[in-house]
Short mmCIF file of C-alpha atoms and ligand atoms in Angstrom, two decimals:
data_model
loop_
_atom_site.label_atom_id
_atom_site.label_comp_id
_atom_site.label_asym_id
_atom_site.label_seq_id
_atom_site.Cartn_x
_atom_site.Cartn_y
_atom_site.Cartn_z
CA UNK A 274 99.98 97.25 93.47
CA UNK A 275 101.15 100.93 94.17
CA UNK A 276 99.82 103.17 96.27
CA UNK A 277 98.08 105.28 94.06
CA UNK A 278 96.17 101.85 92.56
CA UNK A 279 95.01 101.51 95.81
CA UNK A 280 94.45 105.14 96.86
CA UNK A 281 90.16 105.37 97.13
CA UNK A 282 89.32 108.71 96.72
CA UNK A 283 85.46 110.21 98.15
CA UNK A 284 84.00 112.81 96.16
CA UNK A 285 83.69 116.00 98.58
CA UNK A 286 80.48 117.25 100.12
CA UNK A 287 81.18 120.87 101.10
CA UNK A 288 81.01 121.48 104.41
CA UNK A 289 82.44 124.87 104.74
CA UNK A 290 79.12 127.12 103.94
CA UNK A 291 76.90 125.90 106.51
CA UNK A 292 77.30 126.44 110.05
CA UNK A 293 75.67 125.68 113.03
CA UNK A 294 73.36 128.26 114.71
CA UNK A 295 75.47 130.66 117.51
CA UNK A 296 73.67 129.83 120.74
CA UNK A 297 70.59 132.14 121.50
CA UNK A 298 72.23 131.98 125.18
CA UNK A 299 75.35 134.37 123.34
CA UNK A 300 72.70 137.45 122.87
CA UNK A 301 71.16 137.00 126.21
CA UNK A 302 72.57 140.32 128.54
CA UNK A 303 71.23 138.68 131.43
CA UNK A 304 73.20 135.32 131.45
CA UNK A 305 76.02 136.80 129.94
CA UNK A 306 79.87 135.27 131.19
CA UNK A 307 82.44 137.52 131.78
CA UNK A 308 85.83 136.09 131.12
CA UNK A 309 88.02 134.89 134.39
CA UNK A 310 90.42 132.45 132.77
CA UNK A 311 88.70 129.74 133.44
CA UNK A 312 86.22 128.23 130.49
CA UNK A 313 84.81 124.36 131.35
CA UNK A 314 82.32 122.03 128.85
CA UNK A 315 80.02 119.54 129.33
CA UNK A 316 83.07 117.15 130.32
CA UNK A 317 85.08 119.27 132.59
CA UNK A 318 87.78 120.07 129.87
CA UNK A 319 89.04 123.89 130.56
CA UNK A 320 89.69 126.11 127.07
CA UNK A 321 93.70 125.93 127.24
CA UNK A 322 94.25 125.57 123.25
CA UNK A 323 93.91 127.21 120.06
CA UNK A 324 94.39 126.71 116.63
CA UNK A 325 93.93 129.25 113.86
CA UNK A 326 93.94 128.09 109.92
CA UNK A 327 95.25 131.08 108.29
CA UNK A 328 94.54 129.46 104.64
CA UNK A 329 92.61 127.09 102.98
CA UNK A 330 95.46 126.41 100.30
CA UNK A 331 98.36 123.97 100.39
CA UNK A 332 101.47 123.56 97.78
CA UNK A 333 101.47 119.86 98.79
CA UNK A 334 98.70 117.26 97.83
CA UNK A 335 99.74 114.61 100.67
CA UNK A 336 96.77 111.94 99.70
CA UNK A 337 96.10 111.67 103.61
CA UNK A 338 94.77 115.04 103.60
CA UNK A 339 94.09 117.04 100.37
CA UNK A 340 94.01 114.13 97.58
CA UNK A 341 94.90 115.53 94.14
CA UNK A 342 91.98 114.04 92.72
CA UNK A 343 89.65 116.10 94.21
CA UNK A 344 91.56 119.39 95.15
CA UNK A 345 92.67 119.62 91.65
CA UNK A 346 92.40 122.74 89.35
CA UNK A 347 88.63 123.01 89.73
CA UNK A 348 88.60 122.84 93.43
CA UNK A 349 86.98 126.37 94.46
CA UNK A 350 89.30 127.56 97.75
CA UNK A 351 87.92 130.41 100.02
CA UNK A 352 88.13 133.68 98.29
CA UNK A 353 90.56 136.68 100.46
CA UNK A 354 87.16 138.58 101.63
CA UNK A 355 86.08 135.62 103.33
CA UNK A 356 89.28 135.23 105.06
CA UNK A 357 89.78 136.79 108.18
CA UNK A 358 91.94 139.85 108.48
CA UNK A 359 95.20 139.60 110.61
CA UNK A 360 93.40 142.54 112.70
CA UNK A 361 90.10 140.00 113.07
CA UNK A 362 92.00 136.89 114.07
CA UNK A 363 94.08 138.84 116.45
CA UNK A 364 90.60 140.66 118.22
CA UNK A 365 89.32 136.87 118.38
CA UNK A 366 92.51 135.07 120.03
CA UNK A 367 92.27 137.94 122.67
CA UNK A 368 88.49 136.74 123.69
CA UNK A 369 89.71 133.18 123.85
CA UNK A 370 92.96 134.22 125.71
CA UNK A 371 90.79 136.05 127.61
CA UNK A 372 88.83 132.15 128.54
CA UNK A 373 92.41 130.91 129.63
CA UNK A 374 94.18 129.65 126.07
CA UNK A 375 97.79 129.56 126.67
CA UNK A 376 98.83 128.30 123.10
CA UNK A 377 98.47 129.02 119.97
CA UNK A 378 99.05 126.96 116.84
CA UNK A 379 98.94 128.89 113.11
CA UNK A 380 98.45 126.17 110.92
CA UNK A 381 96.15 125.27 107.63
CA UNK A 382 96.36 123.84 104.43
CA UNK A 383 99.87 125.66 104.29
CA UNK A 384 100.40 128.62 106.91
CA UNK A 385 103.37 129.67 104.98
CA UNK A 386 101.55 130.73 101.92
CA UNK A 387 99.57 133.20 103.26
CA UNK A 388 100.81 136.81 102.33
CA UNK A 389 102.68 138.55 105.24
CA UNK A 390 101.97 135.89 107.77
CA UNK A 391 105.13 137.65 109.94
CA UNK A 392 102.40 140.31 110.13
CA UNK A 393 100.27 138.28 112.09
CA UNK A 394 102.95 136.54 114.24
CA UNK A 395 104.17 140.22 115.04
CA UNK A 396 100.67 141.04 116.27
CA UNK A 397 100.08 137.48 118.13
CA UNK A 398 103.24 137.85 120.01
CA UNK A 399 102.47 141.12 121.36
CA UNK A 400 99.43 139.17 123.61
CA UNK A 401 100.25 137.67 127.19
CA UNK A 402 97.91 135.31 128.75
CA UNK A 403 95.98 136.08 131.73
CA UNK A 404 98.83 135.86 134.72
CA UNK A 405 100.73 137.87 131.90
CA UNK A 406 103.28 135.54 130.22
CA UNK A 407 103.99 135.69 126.32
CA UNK A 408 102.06 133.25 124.72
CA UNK A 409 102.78 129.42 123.75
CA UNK A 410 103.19 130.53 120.12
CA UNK A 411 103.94 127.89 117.21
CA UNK A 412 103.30 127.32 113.89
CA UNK A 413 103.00 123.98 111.65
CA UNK A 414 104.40 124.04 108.11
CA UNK A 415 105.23 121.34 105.70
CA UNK A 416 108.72 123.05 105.41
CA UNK A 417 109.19 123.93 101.74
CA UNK A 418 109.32 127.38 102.39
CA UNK A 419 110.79 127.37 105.37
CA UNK A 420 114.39 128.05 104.74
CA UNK A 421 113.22 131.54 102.86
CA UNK A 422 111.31 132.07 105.81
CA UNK A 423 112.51 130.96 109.33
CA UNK A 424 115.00 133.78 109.99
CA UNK A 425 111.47 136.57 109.25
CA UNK A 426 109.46 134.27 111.32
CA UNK A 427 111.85 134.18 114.13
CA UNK A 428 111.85 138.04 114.17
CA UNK A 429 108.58 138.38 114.32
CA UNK A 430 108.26 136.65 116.79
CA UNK A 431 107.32 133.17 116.75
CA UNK A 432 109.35 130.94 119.47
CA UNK A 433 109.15 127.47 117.79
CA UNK A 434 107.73 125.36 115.08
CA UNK A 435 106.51 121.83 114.04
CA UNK A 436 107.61 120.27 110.42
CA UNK A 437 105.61 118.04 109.10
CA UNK A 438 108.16 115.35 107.39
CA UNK A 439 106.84 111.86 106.24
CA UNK A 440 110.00 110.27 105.40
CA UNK A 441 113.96 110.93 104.38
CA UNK A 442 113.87 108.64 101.47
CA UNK A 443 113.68 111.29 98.22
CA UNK A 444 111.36 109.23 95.99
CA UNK A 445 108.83 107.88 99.58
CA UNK A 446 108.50 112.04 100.06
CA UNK A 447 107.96 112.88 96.67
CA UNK A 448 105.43 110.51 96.46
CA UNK A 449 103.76 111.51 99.64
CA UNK A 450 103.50 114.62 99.20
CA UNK A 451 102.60 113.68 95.46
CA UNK A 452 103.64 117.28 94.00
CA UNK A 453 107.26 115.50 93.28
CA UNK A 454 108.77 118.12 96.33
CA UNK A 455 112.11 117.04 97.10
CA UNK A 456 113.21 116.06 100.47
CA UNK A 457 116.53 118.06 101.09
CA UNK A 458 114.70 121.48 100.76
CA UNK A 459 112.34 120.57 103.50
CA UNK A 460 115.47 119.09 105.40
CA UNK A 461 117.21 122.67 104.74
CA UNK A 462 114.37 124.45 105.82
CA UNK A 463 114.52 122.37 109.07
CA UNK A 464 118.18 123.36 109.52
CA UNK A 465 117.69 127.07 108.58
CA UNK A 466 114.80 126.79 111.34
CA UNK A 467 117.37 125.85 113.50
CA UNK A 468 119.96 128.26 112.61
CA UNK A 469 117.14 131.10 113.35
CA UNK A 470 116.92 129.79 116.88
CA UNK A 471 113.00 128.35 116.39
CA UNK A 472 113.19 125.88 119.47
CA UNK A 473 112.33 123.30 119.86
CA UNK A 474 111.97 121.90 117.02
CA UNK A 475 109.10 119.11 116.51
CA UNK A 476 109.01 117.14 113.39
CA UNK A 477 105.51 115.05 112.63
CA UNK A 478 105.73 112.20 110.98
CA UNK A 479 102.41 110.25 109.61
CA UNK A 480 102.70 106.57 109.28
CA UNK A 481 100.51 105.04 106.76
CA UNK A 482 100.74 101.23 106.87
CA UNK A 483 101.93 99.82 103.35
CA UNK A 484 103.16 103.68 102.53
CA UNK A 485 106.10 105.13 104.85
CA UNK A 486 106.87 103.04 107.12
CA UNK A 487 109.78 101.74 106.22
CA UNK A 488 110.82 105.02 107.05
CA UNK A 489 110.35 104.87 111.14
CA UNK A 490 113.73 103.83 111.56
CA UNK A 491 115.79 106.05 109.35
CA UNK A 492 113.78 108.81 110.76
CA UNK A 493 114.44 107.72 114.30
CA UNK A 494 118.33 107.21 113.45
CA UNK A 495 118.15 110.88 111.65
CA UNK A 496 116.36 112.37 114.46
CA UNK A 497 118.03 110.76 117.68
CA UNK A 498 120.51 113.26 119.61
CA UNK A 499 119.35 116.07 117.05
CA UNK A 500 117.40 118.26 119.84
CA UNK A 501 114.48 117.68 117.66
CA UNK A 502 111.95 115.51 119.01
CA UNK A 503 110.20 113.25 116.38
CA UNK A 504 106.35 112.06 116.55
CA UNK A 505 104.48 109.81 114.77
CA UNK A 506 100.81 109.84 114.15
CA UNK A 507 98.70 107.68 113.68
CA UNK A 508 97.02 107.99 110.26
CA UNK A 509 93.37 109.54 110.82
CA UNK A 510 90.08 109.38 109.43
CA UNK A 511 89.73 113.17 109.33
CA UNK A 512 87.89 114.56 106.68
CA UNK A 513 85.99 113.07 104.29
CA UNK A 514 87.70 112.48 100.67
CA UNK A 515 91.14 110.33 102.06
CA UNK A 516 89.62 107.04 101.87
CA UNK A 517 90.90 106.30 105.15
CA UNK A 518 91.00 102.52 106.00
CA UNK A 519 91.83 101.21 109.29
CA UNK A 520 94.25 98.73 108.23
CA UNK A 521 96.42 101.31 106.77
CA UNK A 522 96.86 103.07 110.07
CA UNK A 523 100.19 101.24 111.61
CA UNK A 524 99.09 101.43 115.70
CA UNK A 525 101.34 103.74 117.57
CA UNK A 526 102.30 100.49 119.68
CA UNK A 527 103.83 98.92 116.57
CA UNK A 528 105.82 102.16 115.58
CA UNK A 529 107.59 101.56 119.08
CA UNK A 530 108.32 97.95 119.25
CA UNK A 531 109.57 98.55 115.46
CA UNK A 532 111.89 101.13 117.28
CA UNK A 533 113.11 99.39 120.00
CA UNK A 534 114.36 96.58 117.84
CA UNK A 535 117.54 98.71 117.18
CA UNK A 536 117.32 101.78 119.09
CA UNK A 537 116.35 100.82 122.94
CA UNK A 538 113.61 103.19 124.38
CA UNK A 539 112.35 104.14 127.82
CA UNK A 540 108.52 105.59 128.49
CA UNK A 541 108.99 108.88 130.26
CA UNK A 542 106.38 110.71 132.16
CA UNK A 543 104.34 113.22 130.43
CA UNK A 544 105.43 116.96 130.87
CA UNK A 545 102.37 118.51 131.17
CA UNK A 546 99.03 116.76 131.86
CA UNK A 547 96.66 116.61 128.56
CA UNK A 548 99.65 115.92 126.37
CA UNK A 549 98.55 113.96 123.42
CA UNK A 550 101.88 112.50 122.86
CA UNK A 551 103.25 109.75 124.66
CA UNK A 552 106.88 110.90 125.49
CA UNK A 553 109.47 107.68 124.64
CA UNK A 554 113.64 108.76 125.55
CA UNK A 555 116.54 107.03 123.99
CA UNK A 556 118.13 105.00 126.39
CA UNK A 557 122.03 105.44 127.08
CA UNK A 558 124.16 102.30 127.41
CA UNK A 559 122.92 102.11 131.53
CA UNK A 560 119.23 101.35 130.57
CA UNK A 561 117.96 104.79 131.79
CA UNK A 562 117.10 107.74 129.30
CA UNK A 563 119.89 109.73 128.04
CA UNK A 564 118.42 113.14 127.86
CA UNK A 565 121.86 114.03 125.01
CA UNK A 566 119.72 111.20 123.02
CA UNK A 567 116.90 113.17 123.30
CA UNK A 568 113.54 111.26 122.89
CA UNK A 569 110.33 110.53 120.52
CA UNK A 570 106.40 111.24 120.76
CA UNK A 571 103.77 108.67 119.60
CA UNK A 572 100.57 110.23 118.98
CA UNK A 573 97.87 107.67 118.65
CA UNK A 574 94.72 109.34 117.49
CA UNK A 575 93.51 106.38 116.51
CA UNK A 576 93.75 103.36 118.79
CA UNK A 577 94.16 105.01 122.64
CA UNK A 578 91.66 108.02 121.97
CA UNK A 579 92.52 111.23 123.95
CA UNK A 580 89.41 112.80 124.06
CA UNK A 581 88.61 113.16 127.75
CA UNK A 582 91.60 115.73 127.91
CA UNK A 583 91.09 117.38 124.67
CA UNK A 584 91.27 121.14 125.40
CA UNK A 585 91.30 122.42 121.74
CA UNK A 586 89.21 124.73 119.87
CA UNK A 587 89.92 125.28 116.40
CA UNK A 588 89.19 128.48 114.35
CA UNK A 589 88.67 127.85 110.24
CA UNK A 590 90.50 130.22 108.14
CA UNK A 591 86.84 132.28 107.20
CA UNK A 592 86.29 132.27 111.08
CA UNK A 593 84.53 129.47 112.06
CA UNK A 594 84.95 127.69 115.25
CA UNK A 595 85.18 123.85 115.42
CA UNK A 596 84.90 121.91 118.72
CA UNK A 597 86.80 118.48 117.46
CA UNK A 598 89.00 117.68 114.35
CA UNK A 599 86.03 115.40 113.23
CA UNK A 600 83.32 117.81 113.63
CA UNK A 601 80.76 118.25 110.63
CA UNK A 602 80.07 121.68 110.80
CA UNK A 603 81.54 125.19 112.73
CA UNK A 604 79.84 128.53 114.60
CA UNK A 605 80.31 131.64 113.28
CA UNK A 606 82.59 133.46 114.51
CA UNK A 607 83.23 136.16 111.40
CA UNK A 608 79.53 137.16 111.03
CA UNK A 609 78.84 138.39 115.03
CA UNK A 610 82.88 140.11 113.99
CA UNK A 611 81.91 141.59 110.74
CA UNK A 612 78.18 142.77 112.64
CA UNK A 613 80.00 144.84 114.87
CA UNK A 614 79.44 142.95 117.75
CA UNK A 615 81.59 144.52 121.27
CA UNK A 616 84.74 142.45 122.84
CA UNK A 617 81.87 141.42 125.49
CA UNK A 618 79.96 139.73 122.96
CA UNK A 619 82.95 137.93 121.31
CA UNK A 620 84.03 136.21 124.71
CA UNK A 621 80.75 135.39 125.86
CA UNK A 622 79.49 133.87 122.78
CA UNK A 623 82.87 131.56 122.79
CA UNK A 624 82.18 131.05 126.21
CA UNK A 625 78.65 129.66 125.80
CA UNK A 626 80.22 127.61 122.52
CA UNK A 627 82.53 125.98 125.12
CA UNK A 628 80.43 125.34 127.66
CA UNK A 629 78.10 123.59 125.41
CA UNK A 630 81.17 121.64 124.43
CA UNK A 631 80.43 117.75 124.64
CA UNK A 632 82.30 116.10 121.34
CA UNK A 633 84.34 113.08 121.81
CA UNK A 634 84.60 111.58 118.26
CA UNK A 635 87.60 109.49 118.92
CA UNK A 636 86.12 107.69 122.24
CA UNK A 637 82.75 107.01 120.22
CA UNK A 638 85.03 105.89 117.08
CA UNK A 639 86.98 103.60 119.99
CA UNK A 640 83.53 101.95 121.38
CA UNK A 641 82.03 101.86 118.19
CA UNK A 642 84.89 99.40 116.38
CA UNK A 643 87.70 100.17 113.76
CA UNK A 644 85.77 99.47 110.56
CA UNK A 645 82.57 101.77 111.46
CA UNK A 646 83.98 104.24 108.64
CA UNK A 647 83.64 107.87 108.64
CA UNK A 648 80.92 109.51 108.45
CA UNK A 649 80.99 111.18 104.53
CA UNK A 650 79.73 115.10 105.79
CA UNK A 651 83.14 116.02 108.11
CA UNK A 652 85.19 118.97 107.57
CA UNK A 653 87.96 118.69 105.98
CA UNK A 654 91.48 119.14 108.15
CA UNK A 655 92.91 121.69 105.35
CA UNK A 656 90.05 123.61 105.82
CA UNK A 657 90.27 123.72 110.09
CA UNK A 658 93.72 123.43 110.05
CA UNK A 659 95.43 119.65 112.17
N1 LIG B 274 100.47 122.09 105.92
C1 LIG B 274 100.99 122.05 107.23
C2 LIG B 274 101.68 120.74 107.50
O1 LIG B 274 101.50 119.79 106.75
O2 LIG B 274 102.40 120.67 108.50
C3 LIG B 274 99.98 122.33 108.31
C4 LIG B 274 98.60 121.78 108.14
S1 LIG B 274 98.48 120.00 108.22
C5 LIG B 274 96.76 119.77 107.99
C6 LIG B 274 98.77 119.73 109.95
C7 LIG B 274 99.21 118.34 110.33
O3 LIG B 274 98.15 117.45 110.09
C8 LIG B 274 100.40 117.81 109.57
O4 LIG B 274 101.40 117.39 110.47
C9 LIG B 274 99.84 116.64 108.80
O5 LIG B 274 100.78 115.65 108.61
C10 LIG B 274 98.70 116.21 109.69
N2 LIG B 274 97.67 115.43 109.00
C11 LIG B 274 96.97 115.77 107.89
N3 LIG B 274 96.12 114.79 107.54
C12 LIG B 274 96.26 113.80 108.45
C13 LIG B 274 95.67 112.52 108.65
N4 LIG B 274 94.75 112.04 107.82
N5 LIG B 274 96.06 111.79 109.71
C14 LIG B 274 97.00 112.25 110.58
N6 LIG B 274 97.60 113.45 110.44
C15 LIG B 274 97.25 114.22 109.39
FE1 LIG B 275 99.25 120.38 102.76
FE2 LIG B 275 99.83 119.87 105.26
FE3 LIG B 275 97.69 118.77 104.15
FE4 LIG B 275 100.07 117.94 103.37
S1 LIG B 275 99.21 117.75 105.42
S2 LIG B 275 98.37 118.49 102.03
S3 LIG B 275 101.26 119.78 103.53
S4 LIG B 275 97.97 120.89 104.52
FE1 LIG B 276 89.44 116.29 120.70
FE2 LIG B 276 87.61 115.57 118.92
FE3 LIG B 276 90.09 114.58 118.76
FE4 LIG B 276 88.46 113.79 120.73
S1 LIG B 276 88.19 113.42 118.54
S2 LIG B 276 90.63 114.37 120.93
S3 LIG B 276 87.33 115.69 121.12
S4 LIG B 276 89.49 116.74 118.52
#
């Protein structure tokens, strides 16, 4: 049986036009919070991350996360007024800088394709976080137009970048990304990333069970010594139209044994605390990591949930704020924006958001059992950006 015999497909429930209500705490002047860097929820997880969806649209169907069947030619994407404006996005990540974020991640559907993103970079890279350093700023892109792009994008100032890369094998890729895209553009996009002096380089790799990976070692072989460092993830059940099954997510665990039968590994210790990959270094001929080797991530969404250290908010491309990846529905953001509404009242309705802030999908999912299923109403990762 292929893939695509087997490929179940959930008709979509849109999710994007209802959101939930901003907190009534946000318009109160007496309680309002005054940004200090500092921003703690319900569980004691600080405001450190942020990712921004700049568009809803994709030039890749990968079936994991925008399944042709349903975001086909009638599929209704957000229209450019209810995007927001380089100017909004940039007035946001300033409030939520402003709460202590350090990084930001541009991401999507496909970041690339929105018009004049090197404006926005330009504009993100002028910030500095609170003890004034530039900005963690990075961007994830499935690569195909990233060898038009990377030198523009490296001027404007973006410091490094994640490709998303599911396998070297022509005719695996094609399929997975199932608009026939062939591999050696995304591969030149990843060396013209290179040549532009993006670094480092990450390169995300998905492993569905039964789909790709027979690809873990080539990529590992491809990857090892390259400066890049390769991660695998765990297939997800983000969303609600992939179909996801648990046994078609390969455990992280696996991916590393697979590994080590050819290519010996060492665990190495994380390098900053909240990391949600587990950091693996090719070992030298002694045993002990060999740093010229470089080494892998293993990001297991799925079986060790990371939840007690997630520090992520996520802003949708029309300005909506998600709490967690699996979330079913957003604040706001755009309409207190597009009211008028002062810097003040930005930053302390985020702040009240956050401090709200008690989602933990993937501990629940964890306790709960693999084959619980999602729940049909989440939105979908195109549409929040991953
Ligand atoms: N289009 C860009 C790309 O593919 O890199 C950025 C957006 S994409 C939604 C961000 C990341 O999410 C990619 O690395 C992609 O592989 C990952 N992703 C999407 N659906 C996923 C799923 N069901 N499970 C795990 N990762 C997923
Ligand atoms: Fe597009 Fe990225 Fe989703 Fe693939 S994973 S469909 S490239 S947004
Ligand atoms: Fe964060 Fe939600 Fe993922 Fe848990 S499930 S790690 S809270 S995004």
């Amino acid at each position: 049986m292929t893939e695509r015999d087997t490929h179940r497909v959930i008709p979509l429930m849109d999710q994007r036009a209802s959101s939930l209500p901003l907190p009534s705490t946000a318009f109160d002047i007496q309680r309002r919070i005054l940004p200090h860097g500092l921003l703690s929820d319900t569980r004691g997880r600080d405001l450190r991350d942020l990712r921004i969806s700049v568009t809803d649209r994709c030039n890749f169907r990968c079936n994991y996360c925008m399944p042709k069947e349903i975001f086909d030619k009638n599929y209704t994407y957000l229209k450019h007024a209810d995007l927001l404006s380089f100017e909004e996005i940039t007035r946001l990540a300033r409030q939520f800088i402003a709460h202590g974020v350090q990084k930001i991640r541009l991401t999507g559907g496909e970041p690339l394709l929105r018009k004049n993103i090197e404006r926005l970079i330009g504009q993100l890279s002028e910030l500095r976080t609170l003890d004034g350093r530039p900005l963690d700023l990075t961007l994830t892109t499935n690569g195909s137009l990233l060898a038009r792009k990377a030198r523009d994008l490296k001027s404007a100032g973006l410091q490094r970048i994640t490709v998303s890369l599911d396998g070297l094998d022509d005719a695996v890729f094609r399929r997975m990304n199932d608009v026939d895209f062939p591999v050696a553009d995304v591969l030149a996009g990843i060396e013209a990333a290179q040549a532009a002096g993006l670094a480092p380089i990450k390169i995300n790799m998905v492993v569905k069970r039964g789909t790709n990976e027979q690809q873990i070692l080539p990529m590992a072989r491809h990857f090892m010594g390259s400066g890049m460092v390769l991660r695998f993830i765990e297939y997800m059940d983000v969303g609600a139209t992939n179909g996801w099954r648990m046994d078609e997510v390969l455990p992280s665990a696996e991916v590393v044994k697979l590994i080590q039968t050819e290519l010996p590994l060492v665990q190495l210790a994380p390098s900053q605390p909240g990391e949600t990959a587990e950091r693996w270094g090719y070992a030298g001929a002694d045993g002990q990591h060999d740093p010229r080797l470089g080494e892998i991530g293993v990001i297991s969404s799925v079986t060790q949930a990371f939840c007690s250290s997630c520090n992520r908010a996520r802003l949708s491309t029309e300005g909506q704020l998600y709490l967690c990846l699996f979330a079913e529905k957003g604040y706001d953001l755009r309409s207190l924006l597009r009211a008028d509404a002062s810097d003040a009242d930005l930053a302390n309705a985020v702040a009240h958001i956050w401090q709200n802030r008690s989602d933990h999908y993937s501990e629940l999912r964890s306790a709960l059992g693999p084959d619980t299923g999602p729940p049909v109403k989440r939105v979908e990762m195109s549409y929040i950006g991953g």
